């Protein structure tokens, strides 16, 4: 098989890179294990332009929100599914101090923080415990990740460009200006396979950090699914089949990728302090996601092996960053347009070049 690019991994990065390259008329082959989406399975799918206790606007939010709306809408049309919607976050400040912080940010030009009418707030009285009002974060986007990834996987399989197998670095042969993996010959190979990328011989020197995320899937009868609800670190996100995603954790110290009883107990207790309605825990998810220590992704090609690329390290912002930087990498490959310096992996050229 002769293609221009081998893509390893079909999570959110590999999905958008393969889609955008094919849109640009490039030939690809995707290698991904038969049990895909390891870090995506715990992701809420939320793109929230506001983050942290300081209520700051996220990096590139003004560009990412319209870009993501267009990209997810377009790929959804390709697979015949509606995979994105505007879903405002209803944020319940956990303290008077946070209420005042939200009110202050609300006054800034172009703020994503918006007031919520008193009549709307009153509708939440029988649903939640809250003392410091409600504000809206709008626009916020909600991505249907599982239909997206499964739908695109079906397209790849139908076109005969998906190899459902675990990637083995020992089977990759590097040649001058090309690579070969078993019977697949390509100009370049690009690694989008999450944490596995940093265990291979080419990208292990990057300053990545692994963090573990956990979330509960809960049933809350009668809770309207028209919004996302945020209570400090606890967020409720509409899930599939009328259920709710509740989480998530950000753990740097962990033993394995399995769900823990400690998280389940703590998350359940936290939910009981904010949800008035009876709820049932129906599932518990966990996975490990890679990020960069400096909280910027890795995009580009190896300084010593220019046929080896990477699109990875999105951390908790994968839903917003992956489409954007997949497009940047596609532009670099097809039109030789530069990659944003803050994300270009060339910023670590000196570390990668060390023997």
mmCIF file of C-alpha atoms in Angstrom:
data_model
loop_
_atom_site.group_PDB
_atom_site.id
_atom_site.type_symbol
_atom_site.label_atom_id
_atom_site.label_comp_id
_atom_site.label_asym_id
_atom_site.label_seq_id
_atom_site.Cartn_x
_atom_site.Cartn_y
_atom_site.Cartn_z
ATOM 1 C CA UNK A 1 0.000 0.000 0.000
ATOM 2 C CA UNK A 2 1.432 3.384 -1.005
ATOM 3 C CA UNK A 3 0.136 6.527 0.736
ATOM 4 C CA UNK A 4 1.471 9.944 1.582
ATOM 5 C CA UNK A 5 0.913 9.752 5.335
ATOM 6 C CA UNK A 6 0.578 7.074 8.003
ATOM 7 C CA UNK A 7 -1.377 8.314 11.017
ATOM 8 C CA UNK A 8 -1.027 6.392 14.276
ATOM 9 C CA UNK A 9 -4.085 6.715 16.487
ATOM 10 C CA UNK A 10 -7.722 7.618 15.841
ATOM 11 C CA UNK A 11 -8.671 9.628 18.869
ATOM 12 C CA UNK A 12 -9.726 13.225 18.429
ATOM 13 C CA UNK A 13 -6.321 14.254 17.000
ATOM 14 C CA UNK A 14 -6.028 11.369 14.562
ATOM 15 C CA UNK A 15 -9.637 11.777 13.491
ATOM 16 C CA UNK A 16 -9.317 15.433 12.573
ATOM 17 C CA UNK A 17 -5.870 15.061 11.000
ATOM 18 C CA UNK A 18 -6.983 12.182 8.780
ATOM 19 C CA UNK A 19 -10.203 13.986 7.835
ATOM 20 C CA UNK A 20 -8.481 17.265 7.003
ATOM 21 C CA UNK A 21 -5.728 15.593 4.996
ATOM 22 C CA UNK A 22 -8.297 13.666 3.000
ATOM 23 C CA UNK A 23 -10.270 16.872 2.475
ATOM 24 C CA UNK A 24 -7.065 18.348 1.033
ATOM 25 C CA UNK A 25 -6.756 15.462 -1.416
ATOM 26 C CA UNK A 26 -3.970 13.642 0.434
ATOM 27 C CA UNK A 27 -3.748 9.848 0.799
ATOM 28 C CA UNK A 28 -3.549 8.368 4.296
ATOM 29 C CA UNK A 29 -3.609 5.133 6.242
ATOM 30 C CA UNK A 30 -4.624 5.087 9.912
ATOM 31 C CA UNK A 31 -3.223 2.510 12.314
ATOM 32 C CA UNK A 32 -5.244 2.137 15.499
ATOM 33 C CA UNK A 33 -6.002 -0.629 17.929
ATOM 34 C CA UNK A 34 -9.366 -2.344 17.689
ATOM 35 C CA UNK A 35 -10.334 -0.794 21.067
ATOM 36 C CA UNK A 36 -9.978 2.914 20.252
ATOM 37 C CA UNK A 37 -10.598 6.232 21.989
ATOM 38 C CA UNK A 38 -8.846 5.371 25.283
ATOM 39 C CA UNK A 39 -8.550 8.912 26.645
ATOM 40 C CA UNK A 40 -11.630 10.184 24.809
ATOM 41 C CA UNK A 41 -13.966 7.757 26.562
ATOM 42 C CA UNK A 42 -13.827 9.806 29.763
ATOM 43 C CA UNK A 43 -13.949 13.226 28.077
ATOM 44 C CA UNK A 44 -17.085 15.294 28.594
ATOM 45 C CA UNK A 45 -16.972 16.871 25.131
ATOM 46 C CA UNK A 46 -17.328 20.398 26.529
ATOM 47 C CA UNK A 47 -15.617 23.412 24.967
ATOM 48 C CA UNK A 48 -15.835 26.100 27.647
ATOM 49 C CA UNK A 49 -14.193 29.467 26.860
ATOM 50 C CA UNK A 50 -13.765 30.301 30.568
ATOM 51 C CA UNK A 51 -11.564 28.423 32.989
ATOM 52 C CA UNK A 52 -10.145 28.382 36.515
ATOM 53 C CA UNK A 53 -10.844 30.131 39.774
ATOM 54 C CA UNK A 54 -9.641 33.370 38.235
ATOM 55 C CA UNK A 55 -12.326 32.993 35.547
ATOM 56 C CA UNK A 56 -9.927 33.674 32.713
ATOM 57 C CA UNK A 57 -10.639 33.302 29.022
ATOM 58 C CA UNK A 58 -8.973 30.161 27.668
ATOM 59 C CA UNK A 59 -6.077 30.314 25.240
ATOM 60 C CA UNK A 60 -7.219 31.172 21.692
ATOM 61 C CA UNK A 61 -10.901 31.089 22.670
ATOM 62 C CA UNK A 62 -11.917 33.819 20.221
ATOM 63 C CA UNK A 63 -10.480 31.806 17.328
ATOM 64 C CA UNK A 64 -11.315 28.324 18.568
ATOM 65 C CA UNK A 65 -15.051 28.706 19.146
ATOM 66 C CA UNK A 66 -16.009 29.640 15.552
ATOM 67 C CA UNK A 67 -13.353 27.327 14.109
ATOM 68 C CA UNK A 68 -14.664 24.371 16.100
ATOM 69 C CA UNK A 69 -18.273 25.121 15.226
ATOM 70 C CA UNK A 70 -17.382 25.069 11.532
ATOM 71 C CA UNK A 71 -15.095 22.024 11.746
ATOM 72 C CA UNK A 72 -17.406 19.793 13.783
ATOM 73 C CA UNK A 73 -20.371 20.785 11.642
ATOM 74 C CA UNK A 74 -18.439 19.899 8.475
ATOM 75 C CA UNK A 75 -17.130 16.540 9.678
ATOM 76 C CA UNK A 76 -20.606 15.764 11.008
ATOM 77 C CA UNK A 77 -21.997 16.305 7.520
ATOM 78 C CA UNK A 78 -19.343 13.911 6.203
ATOM 79 C CA UNK A 79 -20.451 11.106 8.532
ATOM 80 C CA UNK A 80 -24.142 12.000 8.496
ATOM 81 C CA UNK A 81 -24.406 12.951 12.169
ATOM 82 C CA UNK A 82 -25.029 16.106 14.207
ATOM 83 C CA UNK A 83 -22.016 16.134 16.530
ATOM 84 C CA UNK A 84 -21.943 19.705 17.891
ATOM 85 C CA UNK A 85 -24.375 22.045 19.609
ATOM 86 C CA UNK A 86 -24.245 25.283 21.531
ATOM 87 C CA UNK A 87 -24.923 24.312 25.144
ATOM 88 C CA UNK A 88 -24.488 27.216 27.593
ATOM 89 C CA UNK A 89 -22.880 26.507 30.963
ATOM 90 C CA UNK A 90 -24.975 27.502 33.937
ATOM 91 C CA UNK A 91 -22.367 28.269 36.588
ATOM 92 C CA UNK A 92 -23.359 28.334 40.251
ATOM 93 C CA UNK A 93 -20.689 30.286 42.178
ATOM 94 C CA UNK A 94 -19.695 28.258 45.263
ATOM 95 C CA UNK A 95 -18.976 31.368 47.377
ATOM 96 C CA UNK A 96 -19.735 35.065 47.677
ATOM 97 C CA UNK A 97 -16.181 35.773 46.537
ATOM 98 C CA UNK A 98 -16.686 33.781 43.335
ATOM 99 C CA UNK A 99 -20.040 35.452 42.753
ATOM 100 C CA UNK A 100 -18.333 38.838 42.925
ATOM 101 C CA UNK A 101 -15.546 37.619 40.617
ATOM 102 C CA UNK A 102 -18.092 36.508 38.026
ATOM 103 C CA UNK A 103 -19.913 39.828 38.311
ATOM 104 C CA UNK A 104 -16.666 41.721 37.749
ATOM 105 C CA UNK A 105 -15.739 39.653 34.680
ATOM 106 C CA UNK A 106 -19.247 40.138 33.326
ATOM 107 C CA UNK A 107 -18.575 43.858 32.923
ATOM 108 C CA UNK A 108 -15.564 43.392 30.643
ATOM 109 C CA UNK A 109 -15.968 44.000 26.887
ATOM 110 C CA UNK A 110 -16.585 40.770 24.982
ATOM 111 C CA UNK A 111 -17.114 38.772 28.168
ATOM 112 C CA UNK A 112 -18.443 35.239 27.858
ATOM 113 C CA UNK A 113 -20.106 35.666 31.279
ATOM 114 C CA UNK A 114 -23.762 36.665 31.040
ATOM 115 C CA UNK A 115 -26.457 37.359 33.636
ATOM 116 C CA UNK A 116 -29.309 34.928 34.203
ATOM 117 C CA UNK A 117 -32.784 36.300 34.780
ATOM 118 C CA UNK A 118 -34.257 35.885 38.246
ATOM 119 C CA UNK A 119 -37.184 33.918 36.827
ATOM 120 C CA UNK A 120 -34.765 31.405 35.287
ATOM 121 C CA UNK A 121 -32.789 31.133 38.521
ATOM 122 C CA UNK A 122 -35.989 30.323 40.390
ATOM 123 C CA UNK A 123 -36.526 27.332 38.103
ATOM 124 C CA UNK A 124 -33.340 25.812 39.508
ATOM 125 C CA UNK A 125 -34.516 26.023 43.145
ATOM 126 C CA UNK A 126 -36.183 22.574 43.154
ATOM 127 C CA UNK A 127 -33.250 21.020 41.277
ATOM 128 C CA UNK A 128 -30.102 22.261 43.013
ATOM 129 C CA UNK A 129 -28.744 23.577 46.279
ATOM 130 C CA UNK A 130 -27.184 26.999 45.643
ATOM 131 C CA UNK A 131 -26.819 30.246 47.588
ATOM 132 C CA UNK A 132 -24.923 32.651 45.364
ATOM 133 C CA UNK A 133 -26.983 32.930 42.213
ATOM 134 C CA UNK A 134 -26.360 31.690 38.690
ATOM 135 C CA UNK A 135 -24.466 33.066 35.708
ATOM 136 C CA UNK A 136 -24.290 31.773 32.144
ATOM 137 C CA UNK A 137 -21.148 31.088 30.134
ATOM 138 C CA UNK A 138 -22.168 31.459 26.521
ATOM 139 C CA UNK A 139 -21.336 30.318 23.926
ATOM 140 C CA UNK A 140 -20.141 26.958 25.187
ATOM 141 C CA UNK A 141 -20.044 23.978 22.861
ATOM 142 C CA UNK A 142 -20.910 20.341 23.475
ATOM 143 C CA UNK A 143 -19.369 17.674 21.236
ATOM 144 C CA UNK A 144 -20.866 14.222 20.731
ATOM 145 C CA UNK A 145 -17.502 12.500 20.769
ATOM 146 C CA UNK A 146 -18.511 8.862 20.577
ATOM 147 C CA UNK A 147 -20.748 9.193 17.473
ATOM 148 C CA UNK A 148 -18.069 11.389 15.887
ATOM 149 C CA UNK A 149 -15.207 8.958 16.375
ATOM 150 C CA UNK A 150 -17.239 5.862 15.564
ATOM 151 C CA UNK A 151 -18.730 7.504 12.490
ATOM 152 C CA UNK A 152 -15.358 8.579 11.128
ATOM 153 C CA UNK A 153 -13.900 5.164 11.916
ATOM 154 C CA UNK A 154 -16.616 3.610 9.802
ATOM 155 C CA UNK A 155 -15.690 5.934 6.923
ATOM 156 C CA UNK A 156 -12.003 5.001 7.209
ATOM 157 C CA UNK A 157 -12.848 1.312 7.297
ATOM 158 C CA UNK A 158 -15.152 1.635 4.307
ATOM 159 C CA UNK A 159 -12.396 3.300 2.296
ATOM 160 C CA UNK A 160 -9.934 0.561 3.243
ATOM 161 C CA UNK A 161 -7.511 2.948 4.948
ATOM 162 C CA UNK A 162 -7.821 1.693 8.537
ATOM 163 C CA UNK A 163 -5.553 -0.971 10.033
ATOM 164 C CA UNK A 164 -7.049 -2.163 13.308
ATOM 165 C CA UNK A 165 -3.912 -3.233 15.102
ATOM 166 C CA UNK A 166 -1.648 -1.941 17.836
ATOM 167 C CA UNK A 167 1.312 0.019 16.507
ATOM 168 C CA UNK A 168 4.710 -1.666 17.037
ATOM 169 C CA UNK A 169 7.652 0.731 16.783
ATOM 170 C CA UNK A 170 9.969 -2.164 15.988
ATOM 171 C CA UNK A 171 8.170 -2.707 12.671
ATOM 172 C CA UNK A 172 8.712 0.845 11.430
ATOM 173 C CA UNK A 173 11.526 1.212 8.891
ATOM 174 C CA UNK A 174 12.963 4.685 8.241
ATOM 175 C CA UNK A 175 14.354 5.529 4.829
ATOM 176 C CA UNK A 176 15.669 8.735 3.340
ATOM 177 C CA UNK A 177 12.530 10.813 2.868
ATOM 178 C CA UNK A 178 10.104 7.975 3.559
ATOM 179 C CA UNK A 179 8.928 5.322 6.004
ATOM 180 C CA UNK A 180 7.555 1.798 5.770
ATOM 181 C CA UNK A 181 5.383 -0.127 8.195
ATOM 182 C CA UNK A 182 4.814 -3.718 7.135
ATOM 183 C CA UNK A 183 3.356 -3.349 3.628
ATOM 184 C CA UNK A 184 2.488 0.367 4.029
ATOM 185 C CA UNK A 185 4.893 2.804 2.389
ATOM 186 C CA UNK A 186 4.548 6.520 3.039
ATOM 187 C CA UNK A 187 6.333 9.835 2.886
ATOM 188 C CA UNK A 188 5.763 10.515 6.593
ATOM 189 C CA UNK A 189 4.303 9.008 9.737
ATOM 190 C CA UNK A 190 2.475 11.150 12.313
ATOM 191 C CA UNK A 191 1.848 10.024 15.875
ATOM 192 C CA UNK A 192 -1.533 10.908 17.379
ATOM 193 C CA UNK A 193 -1.873 7.954 19.748
ATOM 194 C CA UNK A 194 -2.059 9.710 23.101
ATOM 195 C CA UNK A 195 0.209 8.502 25.862
ATOM 196 C CA UNK A 196 1.643 5.742 23.655
ATOM 197 C CA UNK A 197 3.413 8.383 21.551
ATOM 198 C CA UNK A 198 5.759 9.223 24.397
ATOM 199 C CA UNK A 199 6.804 5.621 24.860
ATOM 200 C CA UNK A 200 8.212 5.311 21.361
ATOM 201 C CA UNK A 201 11.897 5.939 20.530
ATOM 202 C CA UNK A 202 11.368 9.341 18.898
ATOM 203 C CA UNK A 203 9.194 11.413 21.220
ATOM 204 C CA UNK A 204 10.110 10.230 24.712
ATOM 205 C CA UNK A 205 12.273 13.286 25.429
ATOM 206 C CA UNK A 206 9.408 15.746 25.140
ATOM 207 C CA UNK A 207 8.311 17.353 28.443
ATOM 208 C CA UNK A 208 4.997 15.561 28.599
ATOM 209 C CA UNK A 209 2.993 14.847 31.734
ATOM 210 C CA UNK A 210 0.382 12.148 32.192
ATOM 211 C CA UNK A 211 -2.736 12.970 34.152
ATOM 212 C CA UNK A 212 -5.639 10.761 35.062
ATOM 213 C CA UNK A 213 -9.248 11.755 34.613
ATOM 214 C CA UNK A 214 -12.245 10.092 36.231
ATOM 215 C CA UNK A 215 -15.947 10.767 35.898
ATOM 216 C CA UNK A 216 -19.222 9.225 36.989
ATOM 217 C CA UNK A 217 -22.156 8.575 34.684
ATOM 218 C CA UNK A 218 -25.339 9.266 36.619
ATOM 219 C CA UNK A 219 -29.081 9.163 36.111
ATOM 220 C CA UNK A 220 -30.923 12.265 37.387
ATOM 221 C CA UNK A 221 -34.597 11.942 36.406
ATOM 222 C CA UNK A 222 -36.223 15.226 35.467
ATOM 223 C CA UNK A 223 -33.042 17.267 35.050
ATOM 224 C CA UNK A 224 -33.317 19.285 31.787
ATOM 225 C CA UNK A 225 -30.512 18.493 29.337
ATOM 226 C CA UNK A 226 -30.549 21.878 27.624
ATOM 227 C CA UNK A 227 -27.571 23.147 29.630
ATOM 228 C CA UNK A 228 -24.303 22.180 31.272
ATOM 229 C CA UNK A 229 -24.292 22.819 35.040
ATOM 230 C CA UNK A 230 -21.130 23.808 36.888
ATOM 231 C CA UNK A 231 -20.640 23.913 40.656
ATOM 232 C CA UNK A 232 -17.026 24.867 41.314
ATOM 233 C CA UNK A 233 -14.931 21.815 40.337
ATOM 234 C CA UNK A 234 -18.038 19.652 39.792
ATOM 235 C CA UNK A 235 -19.636 19.753 36.351
ATOM 236 C CA UNK A 236 -22.756 18.012 35.044
ATOM 237 C CA UNK A 237 -22.788 17.462 31.282
ATOM 238 C CA UNK A 238 -25.578 15.919 29.179
ATOM 239 C CA UNK A 239 -24.424 12.416 28.213
ATOM 240 C CA UNK A 240 -26.001 9.713 26.067
ATOM 241 C CA UNK A 241 -29.397 8.065 26.586
ATOM 242 C CA UNK A 242 -30.593 10.821 28.923
ATOM 243 C CA UNK A 243 -27.770 10.280 31.412
ATOM 244 C CA UNK A 244 -25.235 12.756 32.830
ATOM 245 C CA UNK A 245 -21.447 12.925 32.896
ATOM 246 C CA UNK A 246 -20.297 14.123 36.330
ATOM 247 C CA UNK A 247 -16.692 15.013 37.000
ATOM 248 C CA UNK A 248 -13.886 15.240 36.352
ATOM 249 C CA UNK A 249 -10.647 14.696 38.194
ATOM 250 C CA UNK A 250 -7.168 15.862 37.223
ATOM 251 C CA UNK A 251 -4.743 13.506 38.952
ATOM 252 C CA UNK A 252 -0.974 13.665 38.548
ATOM 253 C CA UNK A 253 -0.286 10.971 41.144
ATOM 254 C CA UNK A 254 -1.887 7.633 40.309
ATOM 255 C CA UNK A 255 -1.051 3.937 40.169
ATOM 256 C CA UNK A 256 -3.009 2.843 37.102
ATOM 257 C CA UNK A 257 -5.758 3.854 34.697
ATOM 258 C CA UNK A 258 -8.532 2.087 36.613
ATOM 259 C CA UNK A 259 -11.452 3.831 38.350
ATOM 260 C CA UNK A 260 -10.936 4.238 42.084
ATOM 261 C CA UNK A 261 -13.353 3.881 44.987
ATOM 262 C CA UNK A 262 -11.898 7.038 46.511
ATOM 263 C CA UNK A 263 -12.965 9.142 43.532
ATOM 264 C CA UNK A 264 -16.399 7.543 43.392
ATOM 265 C CA UNK A 265 -17.044 8.249 47.066
ATOM 266 C CA UNK A 266 -15.754 11.823 46.889
ATOM 267 C CA UNK A 267 -17.627 12.621 43.663
ATOM 268 C CA UNK A 268 -20.866 11.110 44.969
ATOM 269 C CA UNK A 269 -20.592 13.125 48.176
ATOM 270 C CA UNK A 270 -19.940 16.311 46.198
ATOM 271 C CA UNK A 271 -22.969 15.656 43.980
ATOM 272 C CA UNK A 272 -25.181 15.134 47.019
ATOM 273 C CA UNK A 273 -24.345 18.662 48.182
ATOM 274 C CA UNK A 274 -25.577 20.258 44.931
ATOM 275 C CA UNK A 275 -28.321 18.012 43.463
ATOM 276 C CA UNK A 276 -31.663 18.037 45.268
ATOM 277 C CA UNK A 277 -33.116 15.243 43.136
ATOM 278 C CA UNK A 278 -32.349 11.563 43.822
ATOM 279 C CA UNK A 279 -29.677 10.268 41.444
ATOM 280 C CA UNK A 280 -28.152 6.912 40.621
ATOM 281 C CA UNK A 281 -24.558 6.143 39.628
ATOM 282 C CA UNK A 282 -24.710 3.869 36.581
ATOM 283 C CA UNK A 283 -21.050 3.878 35.441
ATOM 284 C CA UNK A 284 -17.582 5.045 36.428
ATOM 285 C CA UNK A 285 -15.018 6.001 33.778
ATOM 286 C CA UNK A 286 -11.279 6.598 33.962
ATOM 287 C CA UNK A 287 -8.403 7.109 31.555
ATOM 288 C CA UNK A 288 -4.999 8.717 31.265
ATOM 289 C CA UNK A 289 -4.392 11.674 28.967
ATOM 290 C CA UNK A 290 -1.079 13.250 27.927
ATOM 291 C CA UNK A 291 -0.325 16.947 28.162
ATOM 292 C CA UNK A 292 2.671 19.228 27.891
ATOM 293 C CA UNK A 293 4.155 20.590 31.125
ATOM 294 C CA UNK A 294 3.781 24.111 29.697
ATOM 295 C CA UNK A 295 0.155 23.394 28.649
ATOM 296 C CA UNK A 296 0.704 23.809 24.942
ATOM 297 C CA UNK A 297 0.415 20.967 22.404
ATOM 298 C CA UNK A 298 3.117 19.258 20.363
ATOM 299 C CA UNK A 299 2.693 19.846 16.626
ATOM 300 C CA UNK A 300 5.191 19.247 13.834
ATOM 301 C CA UNK A 301 8.134 17.053 12.856
ATOM 302 C CA UNK A 302 11.231 15.661 14.515
ATOM 303 C CA UNK A 303 14.390 17.779 14.020
ATOM 304 C CA UNK A 304 16.505 14.685 13.271
ATOM 305 C CA UNK A 305 13.860 12.577 11.521
ATOM 306 C CA UNK A 306 11.764 14.915 9.356
ATOM 307 C CA UNK A 307 9.630 12.013 8.163
ATOM 308 C CA UNK A 308 8.324 11.504 11.747
ATOM 309 C CA UNK A 309 5.589 13.858 12.986
ATOM 310 C CA UNK A 310 3.442 14.425 16.039
ATOM 311 C CA UNK A 311 0.024 15.873 16.889
ATOM 312 C CA UNK A 312 -0.456 15.304 20.591
ATOM 313 C CA UNK A 313 -0.360 16.720 24.118
ATOM 314 C CA UNK A 314 -3.732 18.487 24.038
ATOM 315 C CA UNK A 315 -4.464 17.669 27.683
ATOM 316 C CA UNK A 316 -7.970 18.537 28.854
ATOM 317 C CA UNK A 317 -8.541 20.863 25.874
ATOM 318 C CA UNK A 318 -8.491 18.210 23.158
ATOM 319 C CA UNK A 319 -11.975 18.965 21.833
ATOM 320 C CA UNK A 320 -11.041 22.562 21.048
ATOM 321 C CA UNK A 321 -7.332 22.281 20.231
ATOM 322 C CA UNK A 322 -7.289 19.102 18.111
ATOM 323 C CA UNK A 323 -9.322 20.407 15.134
ATOM 324 C CA UNK A 324 -7.418 23.695 15.111
ATOM 325 C CA UNK A 325 -3.918 22.243 15.211
ATOM 326 C CA UNK A 326 -4.797 19.373 12.881
ATOM 327 C CA UNK A 327 -5.667 22.108 10.396
ATOM 328 C CA UNK A 328 -2.367 23.855 11.089
ATOM 329 C CA UNK A 329 -0.421 20.649 10.515
ATOM 330 C CA UNK A 330 -2.387 19.971 7.332
ATOM 331 C CA UNK A 331 -1.642 23.488 6.120
ATOM 332 C CA UNK A 332 2.046 22.956 6.830
ATOM 333 C CA UNK A 333 2.105 19.702 4.864
ATOM 334 C CA UNK A 334 0.011 20.838 1.913
ATOM 335 C CA UNK A 335 0.866 24.541 1.584
ATOM 336 C CA UNK A 336 4.005 24.904 3.719
ATOM 337 C CA UNK A 337 2.252 27.396 6.004
ATOM 338 C CA UNK A 338 3.938 27.798 9.399
ATOM 339 C CA UNK A 339 2.761 26.146 12.602
ATOM 340 C CA UNK A 340 2.024 28.492 15.491
ATOM 341 C CA UNK A 341 5.329 28.872 17.408
ATOM 342 C CA UNK A 342 3.670 28.278 20.795
ATOM 343 C CA UNK A 343 2.602 24.812 19.618
ATOM 344 C CA UNK A 344 5.398 23.877 17.204
ATOM 345 C CA UNK A 345 7.369 20.889 18.459
ATOM 346 C CA UNK A 346 10.479 22.562 17.055
ATOM 347 C CA UNK A 347 10.611 24.577 20.281
ATOM 348 C CA UNK A 348 12.033 21.395 21.822
ATOM 349 C CA UNK A 349 14.521 20.730 19.020
ATOM 350 C CA UNK A 350 17.522 20.879 21.331
ATOM 351 C CA UNK A 351 16.078 18.274 23.736
ATOM 352 C CA UNK A 352 14.979 15.991 20.898
ATOM 353 C CA UNK A 353 18.417 16.144 19.251
ATOM 354 C CA UNK A 354 20.238 14.841 22.328
ATOM 355 C CA UNK A 355 21.519 11.324 22.060
#
